[in-house]
PDB file of C-alpha atoms in Angstrom:
ATOM      1  CA  GLY A   1       4.763 -12.379   1.269  1.00  0.00           C
ATOM      2  CA  ILE A   2       1.854 -12.242   3.656  1.00  0.00           C
ATOM      3  CA  GLU A   3      -1.567 -10.853   2.856  1.00  0.00           C
ATOM      4  CA  GLY A   4      -4.606 -10.717   5.066  1.00  0.00           C
ATOM      5  CA  LEU A   5      -7.014  -8.877   7.269  1.00  0.00           C
ATOM      6  CA  ALA A   6      -5.412  -7.355  10.382  1.00  0.00           C
ATOM      7  CA  PRO A   7      -7.330  -6.439  13.551  1.00  0.00           C
ATOM      8  CA  TYR A   8      -9.871  -3.638  13.074  1.00  0.00           C
ATOM      9  CA  TRP A   9     -10.439  -4.757   9.441  1.00  0.00           C
ATOM     10  CA  PHE A  10      -7.247  -3.347   7.907  1.00  0.00           C
ATOM     11  CA  ASP A  11      -6.247  -4.996   4.610  1.00  0.00           C
ATOM     12  CA  VAL A  12      -2.498  -5.598   4.917  1.00  0.00           C
ATOM     13  CA  GLN A  13       0.086  -6.923   2.482  1.00  0.00           C
ATOM     14  CA  LEU A  14       3.718  -7.429   3.551  1.00  0.00           C
ATOM     15  CA  THR A  15       6.225  -8.606   0.958  1.00  0.00           C
ATOM     16  CA  GLY A  16       9.936  -9.369   1.347  1.00  0.00           C
ATOM     17  CA  TYR A  17      12.609  -9.508  -1.344  1.00  0.00           C
ATOM     18  CA  VAL A  18      16.205 -10.789  -1.458  1.00  0.00           C
ATOM     19  CA  GLY A  19      18.595  -9.520  -4.149  1.00  0.00           C
ATOM     20  CA  ASP A  20      21.569 -11.270  -5.760  1.00  0.00           C
ATOM     21  CA  ASP A  21      24.035  -9.052  -3.906  1.00  0.00           C
ATOM     22  CA  GLY A  22      22.497  -9.733  -0.474  1.00  0.00           C
ATOM     23  CA  ARG A  23      20.252  -6.693  -0.351  1.00  0.00           C
ATOM     24  CA  LEU A  24      16.975  -7.144   1.470  1.00  0.00           C
ATOM     25  CA  ALA A  25      13.807  -5.186   0.807  1.00  0.00           C
ATOM     26  CA  ALA A  26      10.349  -5.063   2.361  1.00  0.00           C
ATOM     27  CA  ARG A  27       7.115  -3.492   1.126  1.00  0.00           C
ATOM     28  CA  LEU A  28       4.117  -2.788   3.335  1.00  0.00           C
ATOM     29  CA  LYS A  29       0.712  -1.903   1.898  1.00  0.00           C
ATOM     30  CA  ALA A  30      -2.302  -1.190   4.098  1.00  0.00           C
ATOM     31  CA  SER A  31      -5.809   0.084   3.419  1.00  0.00           C
ATOM     32  CA  TYR A  32      -9.125   0.418   5.201  1.00  0.00           C
ATOM     33  CA  ASP A  33     -12.653   0.660   3.786  1.00  0.00           C
ATOM     34  CA  VAL A  34     -14.757   3.424   5.365  1.00  0.00           C
ATOM     35  CA  LEU A  35     -18.383   2.904   4.360  1.00  0.00           C
ATOM     36  CA  LEU A  36     -20.013   6.317   4.008  1.00  0.00           C
ATOM     37  CA  THR A  37     -23.142   4.687   2.560  1.00  0.00           C
ATOM     38  CA  ASN A  38     -23.793   1.150   1.313  1.00  0.00           C
ATOM     39  CA  ARG A  39     -22.354   2.078  -2.088  1.00  0.00           C
ATOM     40  CA  LEU A  40     -20.041   5.052  -1.418  1.00  0.00           C
ATOM     41  CA  ILE A  41     -16.742   3.942   0.121  1.00  0.00           C
ATOM     42  CA  LEU A  42     -13.681   5.978   1.139  1.00  0.00           C
ATOM     43  CA  VAL A  43     -10.405   4.024   1.166  1.00  0.00           C
ATOM     44  CA  PRO A  44      -7.317   5.540   2.833  1.00  0.00           C
ATOM     45  CA  GLN A  45      -4.137   3.741   1.708  1.00  0.00           C
ATOM     46  CA  LEU A  46      -0.502   3.583   2.824  1.00  0.00           C
ATOM     47  CA  GLU A  47       2.467   2.043   1.023  1.00  0.00           C
ATOM     48  CA  SER A  48       6.042   1.999   2.279  1.00  0.00           C
ATOM     49  CA  ASN A  49       9.315   0.455   1.081  1.00  0.00           C
ATOM     50  CA  ALA A  50      12.395  -0.266   3.184  1.00  0.00           C
ATOM     51  CA  TYR A  51      15.843  -1.503   2.129  1.00  0.00           C
ATOM     52  CA  SER A  52      18.732  -3.041   4.069  1.00  0.00           C
ATOM     53  CA  LYS A  53      21.462  -1.301   2.018  1.00  0.00           C
ATOM     54  CA  ALA A  54      21.627   1.835  -0.088  1.00  0.00           C
ATOM     55  CA  ALA A  55      21.571   1.490  -3.884  1.00  0.00           C
ATOM     56  CA  PRO A  56      22.835   4.859  -5.179  1.00  0.00           C
ATOM     57  CA  GLU A  57      22.666   3.688  -8.810  1.00  0.00           C
ATOM     58  CA  ARG A  58      18.894   3.323  -8.372  1.00  0.00           C
ATOM     59  CA  GLY A  59      18.453   6.409  -6.208  1.00  0.00           C
ATOM     60  CA  LEU A  60      17.489   4.334  -3.155  1.00  0.00           C
ATOM     61  CA  GLY A  61      18.765   4.829   0.366  1.00  0.00           C
ATOM     62  CA  GLY A  62      19.022   2.280   3.144  1.00  0.00           C
ATOM     63  CA  GLY A  63      16.191   2.050   5.668  1.00  0.00           C
ATOM     64  CA  LEU A  64      12.758   3.553   5.014  1.00  0.00           C
ATOM     65  CA  SER A  65      13.059   4.680   1.420  1.00  0.00           C
ATOM     66  CA  ASN A  66       9.674   6.075   0.479  1.00  0.00           C
ATOM     67  CA  LEU A  67       6.173   6.559   1.780  1.00  0.00           C
ATOM     68  CA  GLU A  68       3.010   6.878  -0.275  1.00  0.00           C
ATOM     69  CA  LEU A  69      -0.325   8.002   1.173  1.00  0.00           C
ATOM     70  CA  GLY A  70      -3.559   7.977  -0.758  1.00  0.00           C
ATOM     71  CA  LEU A  71      -7.314   8.410  -0.624  1.00  0.00           C
ATOM     72  CA  ARG A  72      -9.710   6.722  -2.999  1.00  0.00           C
ATOM     73  CA  MET A  73     -13.454   7.316  -3.169  1.00  0.00           C
ATOM     74  CA  ARG A  74     -15.397   4.635  -5.008  1.00  0.00           C
ATOM     75  CA  TYR A  75     -19.031   4.112  -5.846  1.00  0.00           C
ATOM     76  CA  GLU A  76     -20.058   0.456  -6.142  1.00  0.00           C
ATOM     77  CA  ILE A  77     -22.652   0.162  -8.888  1.00  0.00           C
ATOM     78  CA  HIS A  78     -22.278  -3.620  -8.617  1.00  0.00           C
ATOM     79  CA  ARG A  79     -19.723  -5.648  -6.672  1.00  0.00           C
ATOM     80  CA  LYS A  80     -17.537  -5.925  -9.791  1.00  0.00           C
ATOM     81  CA  VAL A  81     -18.179  -2.405 -11.146  1.00  0.00           C
ATOM     82  CA  ALA A  82     -16.937   0.446  -8.965  1.00  0.00           C
ATOM     83  CA  PRO A  83     -15.636   3.648 -10.592  1.00  0.00           C
ATOM     84  CA  TYR A  84     -13.393   5.715  -8.343  1.00  0.00           C
ATOM     85  CA  VAL A  85     -11.488   8.952  -8.015  1.00  0.00           C
ATOM     86  CA  GLY A  86      -8.253   9.053  -6.065  1.00  0.00           C
ATOM     87  CA  PHE A  87      -5.436  11.230  -4.765  1.00  0.00           C
ATOM     88  CA  VAL A  88      -1.897  10.033  -3.962  1.00  0.00           C
ATOM     89  CA  TRP A  89       0.891  11.863  -2.125  1.00  0.00           C
ATOM     90  CA  GLU A  90       4.401  10.478  -2.512  1.00  0.00           C
TER      91      GLU A  90
END
């Protein structure tokens, strides 16, 4: 997979998978930190999965299979301590 910082400071992770039966899958995750204050940060997130072939036994269709959108608000007490509250729509 590939992970890095895209233009405009988007954190992006793209991962590819190959199955034993020739099925291909890709997962895209993206997020962006919106600094409301120096310690209060809003993070919108997106995650999507796509498959080359349908897998009815797993309940997965071919193409774009699912989309997950989320918002997370965190408060950074220290760099390593940041409690958060979040909401995810799937």
